[in-house]
PDB file of C-alpha atoms in Angstrom:
ATOM      1  CA  MET A  29     188.053 -76.105  80.334  1.00  0.00           C
ATOM      2  CA  PHE A  30     187.231 -72.791  79.190  1.00  0.00           C
ATOM      3  CA  PRO A  31     183.759 -71.495  79.484  1.00  0.00           C
ATOM      4  CA  ASP A  32     183.204 -71.180  75.752  1.00  0.00           C
ATOM      5  CA  VAL A  33     184.427 -74.669  75.035  1.00  0.00           C
ATOM      6  CA  ARG A  34     181.954 -76.066  77.579  1.00  0.00           C
ATOM      7  CA  ARG A  35     179.128 -74.191  76.322  1.00  0.00           C
ATOM      8  CA  VAL A  36     179.935 -75.637  72.796  1.00  0.00           C
ATOM      9  CA  ILE A  37     180.322 -79.268  74.128  1.00  0.00           C
ATOM     10  CA  LEU A  38     176.840 -78.455  75.840  1.00  0.00           C
ATOM     11  CA  LEU A  39     175.248 -77.168  72.873  1.00  0.00           C
ATOM     12  CA  GLY A  40     176.693 -80.222  70.697  1.00  0.00           C
ATOM     13  CA  LEU A  41     175.194 -82.602  73.102  1.00  0.00           C
ATOM     14  CA  VAL A  42     171.820 -80.903  73.288  1.00  0.00           C
ATOM     15  CA  ALA A  43     171.795 -81.008  69.396  1.00  0.00           C
ATOM     16  CA  ILE A  44     172.735 -84.847  69.460  1.00  0.00           C
ATOM     17  CA  LEU A  45     170.012 -85.660  71.993  1.00  0.00           C
ATOM     18  CA  LEU A  46     167.401 -83.530  70.063  1.00  0.00           C
ATOM     19  CA  GLY A  47     168.571 -85.449  66.580  1.00  0.00           C
ATOM     20  CA  CYS A  48     167.771 -88.600  68.682  1.00  0.00           C
ATOM     21  CA  GLY A  49     164.113 -87.641  69.135  1.00  0.00           C
ATOM     22  CA  GLY A  50     162.891 -89.820  66.496  1.00  0.00           C
ATOM     23  CA  SER A  51     161.572 -87.553  64.057  1.00  0.00           C
ATOM     24  CA  SER A  52     162.229 -87.446  60.150  1.00  0.00           C
ATOM     25  CA  PRO A  53     161.484 -85.273  57.472  1.00  0.00           C
ATOM     26  CA  SER A  54     158.072 -87.091  56.799  1.00  0.00           C
ATOM     27  CA  GLY A  55     157.204 -86.722  60.655  1.00  0.00           C
ATOM     28  CA  PRO A  56     157.742 -88.833  63.798  1.00  0.00           C
ATOM     29  CA  SER A  57     158.721 -92.138  63.451  1.00  0.00           C
ATOM     30  CA  THR A  58     156.681 -95.039  64.892  1.00  0.00           C
ATOM     31  CA  PRO A  59     157.893 -97.770  67.331  1.00  0.00           C
ATOM     32  CA  THR A  60     158.640-100.842  65.690  1.00  0.00           C
ATOM     33  CA  VAL A  61     156.598-103.899  66.756  1.00  0.00           C
ATOM     34  CA  ASP A  62     158.302-107.210  67.475  1.00  0.00           C
ATOM     35  CA  PRO A  63     157.584-109.635  64.357  1.00  0.00           C
ATOM     36  CA  VAL A  64     155.832-112.207  66.798  1.00  0.00           C
ATOM     37  CA  VAL A  65     153.118-109.906  67.453  1.00  0.00           C
ATOM     38  CA  GLY A  66     149.776-111.010  65.806  1.00  0.00           C
ATOM     39  CA  ALA A  67     147.088-113.754  65.564  1.00  0.00           C
ATOM     40  CA  TYR A  68     147.848-117.487  65.004  1.00  0.00           C
ATOM     41  CA  ASP A  69     146.101-120.784  64.300  1.00  0.00           C
ATOM     42  CA  LEU A  70     147.535-123.972  65.631  1.00  0.00           C
ATOM     43  CA  PHE A  71     148.120-126.301  62.600  1.00  0.00           C
ATOM     44  CA  ARG A  72     150.412-129.015  63.671  1.00  0.00           C
ATOM     45  CA  VAL A  73     151.748-130.624  67.065  1.00  0.00           C
ATOM     46  CA  ASN A  74     154.722-132.889  67.009  1.00  0.00           C
ATOM     47  CA  GLY A  75     154.984-132.929  63.300  1.00  0.00           C
ATOM     48  CA  PHE A  76     151.397-134.175  62.901  1.00  0.00           C
ATOM     49  CA  THR A  77     148.653-132.060  61.261  1.00  0.00           C
ATOM     50  CA  LEU A  78     145.378-131.446  63.653  1.00  0.00           C
ATOM     51  CA  PRO A  79     143.550-133.175  64.721  1.00  0.00           C
ATOM     52  CA  THR A  80     146.122-135.211  66.328  1.00  0.00           C
ATOM     53  CA  THR A  81     146.134-137.300  69.535  1.00  0.00           C
ATOM     54  CA  LEU A  82     148.961-137.273  72.191  1.00  0.00           C
ATOM     55  CA  PHE A  83     149.381-140.263  74.561  1.00  0.00           C
ATOM     56  CA  PHE A  84     150.768-139.690  78.147  1.00  0.00           C
ATOM     57  CA  THR A  85     152.655-142.039  80.231  1.00  0.00           C
ATOM     58  CA  ASN A  86     149.830-141.743  82.954  1.00  0.00           C
ATOM     59  CA  GLY A  87     147.519-143.462  80.413  1.00  0.00           C
ATOM     60  CA  ASP A  88     145.789-140.124  79.380  1.00  0.00           C
ATOM     61  CA  ARG A  89     144.902-139.444  75.895  1.00  0.00           C
ATOM     62  CA  GLN A  90     144.527-135.849  74.465  1.00  0.00           C
ATOM     63  CA  THR A  91     143.220-135.287  70.842  1.00  0.00           C
ATOM     64  CA  ILE A  92     143.952-131.596  70.021  1.00  0.00           C
ATOM     65  CA  LEU A  93     141.084-130.477  67.656  1.00  0.00           C
ATOM     66  CA  SER A  94     142.249-127.044  67.033  1.00  0.00           C
ATOM     67  CA  GLY A  95     143.892-123.729  68.693  1.00  0.00           C
ATOM     68  CA  VAL A  96     143.731-119.978  68.252  1.00  0.00           C
ATOM     69  CA  GLY A  97     146.226-117.701  69.889  1.00  0.00           C
ATOM     70  CA  SER A  98     147.467-114.154  69.876  1.00  0.00           C
ATOM     71  CA  ALA A  99     150.765-112.326  70.806  1.00  0.00           C
ATOM     72  CA  GLN A 100     150.482-108.852  71.856  1.00  0.00           C
ATOM     73  CA  ALA A 101     152.728-105.938  71.534  1.00  0.00           C
ATOM     74  CA  GLY A 102     153.028-105.357  75.250  1.00  0.00           C
ATOM     75  CA  GLY A 103     154.524-108.753  75.772  1.00  0.00           C
ATOM     76  CA  GLY A 104     151.168-110.703  76.755  1.00  0.00           C
ATOM     77  CA  PHE A 105     149.840-113.663  74.789  1.00  0.00           C
ATOM     78  CA  SER A 106     146.695-115.927  75.132  1.00  0.00           C
ATOM     79  CA  GLY A 107     145.131-118.692  73.391  1.00  0.00           C
ATOM     80  CA  THR A 108     142.492-121.453  73.463  1.00  0.00           C
ATOM     81  CA  TYR A 109     142.548-125.107  72.514  1.00  0.00           C
ATOM     82  CA  GLN A 110     139.578-127.101  71.706  1.00  0.00           C
ATOM     83  CA  THR A 111     140.416-130.692  72.750  1.00  0.00           C
ATOM     84  CA  LEU A 112     139.136-134.154  73.862  1.00  0.00           C
ATOM     85  CA  VAL A 113     140.902-135.292  77.096  1.00  0.00           C
ATOM     86  CA  ASN A 114     140.103-139.237  77.366  1.00  0.00           C
ATOM     87  CA  ASN A 115     137.262-138.754  74.873  1.00  0.00           C
ATOM     88  CA  VAL A 116     135.675-135.842  77.103  1.00  0.00           C
ATOM     89  CA  GLN A 117     135.360-132.497  75.433  1.00  0.00           C
ATOM     90  CA  ALA A 118     137.825-129.943  77.172  1.00  0.00           C
ATOM     91  CA  VAL A 119     138.737-126.449  76.656  1.00  0.00           C
ATOM     92  CA  VAL A 120     142.206-125.209  77.341  1.00  0.00           C
ATOM     93  CA  ALA A 121     143.107-121.873  77.712  1.00  0.00           C
ATOM     94  CA  VAL A 122     146.516-120.307  78.176  1.00  0.00           C
ATOM     95  CA  SER A 123     147.848-116.869  78.854  1.00  0.00           C
ATOM     96  CA  GLY A 124     150.997-115.588  79.902  1.00  0.00           C
ATOM     97  CA  THR A 125     153.997-113.300  78.938  1.00  0.00           C
ATOM     98  CA  TRP A 126     156.681-113.578  76.165  1.00  0.00           C
ATOM     99  CA  GLN A 127     160.260-111.994  76.117  1.00  0.00           C
ATOM    100  CA  ARG A 128     162.536-111.675  73.096  1.00  0.00           C
ATOM    101  CA  THR A 129     165.912-113.711  73.771  1.00  0.00           C
ATOM    102  CA  VAL A 130     169.047-113.906  71.312  1.00  0.00           C
ATOM    103  CA  GLY A 131     167.749-117.342  69.924  1.00  0.00           C
ATOM    104  CA  GLY A 132     163.995-116.363  69.760  1.00  0.00           C
ATOM    105  CA  TYR A 133     161.486-116.015  72.496  1.00  0.00           C
ATOM    106  CA  SER A 134     160.985-117.251  76.140  1.00  0.00           C
ATOM    107  CA  LEU A 135     157.348-117.819  77.256  1.00  0.00           C
ATOM    108  CA  SER A 136     156.085-117.998  80.868  1.00  0.00           C
ATOM    109  CA  VAL A 137     152.546-119.648  80.487  1.00  0.00           C
ATOM    110  CA  SER A 138     149.555-120.507  83.072  1.00  0.00           C
ATOM    111  CA  TYR A 139     146.671-122.565  81.752  1.00  0.00           C
ATOM    112  CA  THR A 140     143.112-123.723  82.830  1.00  0.00           C
ATOM    113  CA  VAL A 141     141.087-126.653  81.735  1.00  0.00           C
ATOM    114  CA  ASN A 142     137.464-126.038  81.457  1.00  0.00           C
ATOM    115  CA  GLY A 143     138.008-122.915  83.435  1.00  0.00           C
ATOM    116  CA  GLN A 144     139.987-124.700  86.334  1.00  0.00           C
ATOM    117  CA  PRO A 145     143.726-123.912  86.988  1.00  0.00           C
ATOM    118  CA  ALA A 146     145.770-126.614  85.595  1.00  0.00           C
ATOM    119  CA  GLY A 147     149.436-125.544  85.963  1.00  0.00           C
ATOM    120  CA  SER A 148     152.160-123.254  84.593  1.00  0.00           C
ATOM    121  CA  GLY A 149     155.374-123.436  83.009  1.00  0.00           C
ATOM    122  CA  THR A 150     157.872-122.228  80.745  1.00  0.00           C
ATOM    123  CA  SER A 151     158.602-122.860  76.890  1.00  0.00           C
ATOM    124  CA  THR A 152     160.765-121.545  74.185  1.00  0.00           C
ATOM    125  CA  ALA A 153     159.858-120.309  70.766  1.00  0.00           C
ATOM    126  CA  SER A 154     160.925-119.134  67.392  1.00  0.00           C
ATOM    127  CA  LEU A 155     159.555-117.550  64.353  1.00  0.00           C
ATOM    128  CA  ASN A 156     160.097-118.920  60.830  1.00  0.00           C
ATOM    129  CA  GLY A 157     158.487-116.489  58.396  1.00  0.00           C
ATOM    130  CA  SER A 158     154.791-116.779  59.473  1.00  0.00           C
ATOM    131  CA  THR A 159     155.267-119.854  61.522  1.00  0.00           C
ATOM    132  CA  LEU A 160     155.452-119.624  65.151  1.00  0.00           C
ATOM    133  CA  ILE A 161     157.061-122.751  66.634  1.00  0.00           C
ATOM    134  CA  ILE A 162     156.739-123.443  70.488  1.00  0.00           C
ATOM    135  CA  ASN A 163     158.933-125.965  72.185  1.00  0.00           C
ATOM    136  CA  ASP A 164     157.726-127.072  75.754  1.00  0.00           C
ATOM    137  CA  PRO A 165     160.921-128.975  77.017  1.00  0.00           C
ATOM    138  CA  SER A 166     159.126-130.296  79.990  1.00  0.00           C
ATOM    139  CA  THR A 167     156.885-132.403  77.826  1.00  0.00           C
ATOM    140  CA  GLY A 168     158.852-132.473  74.645  1.00  0.00           C
ATOM    141  CA  ILE A 169     155.792-131.173  72.711  1.00  0.00           C
ATOM    142  CA  VAL A 170     156.186-128.983  69.684  1.00  0.00           C
ATOM    143  CA  GLU A 171     153.395-126.986  68.298  1.00  0.00           C
ATOM    144  CA  GLU A 172     153.644-125.109  65.032  1.00  0.00           C
ATOM    145  CA  TRP A 173     151.154-121.910  64.798  1.00  0.00           C
ATOM    146  CA  ARG A 174     150.459-120.124  61.290  1.00  0.00           C
ATOM    147  CA  ARG A 175     150.010-116.395  61.300  1.00  0.00           C
ATOM    148  CA  ARG A 176     146.681-115.461  60.220  1.00  0.00           C
TER     149      ARG A 176
END
């Protein structure tokens, strides 16, 4: 290539790269935040409005009284459930990470019961307007969370 043509191409590439810098006539643009980010209240489990009771094959019974949670912009989330397990009060705390997928979100979660480690797993989620729907395929439990 001729030196002048290279210079024009190089200047054109620099102009394109500078043009992609994210500024606009009104100033720099702000990064977009995923729509899942926010604070939520649990309002329904397996189609039943709270409080609701789940019966497990091992004979345990868990009544979910309430739940609050949040999804952070950095891909983390946390939540707390007020429950009764076999009629004994128990606080279930969850934390983990979320990642955007083609069909919604994938969640990696660990949880404690009354401060003691109780397990971990994965779930999927979708956002329908202001309702976050979380599906745990290992238990078949579906939770519906309403954005505050």
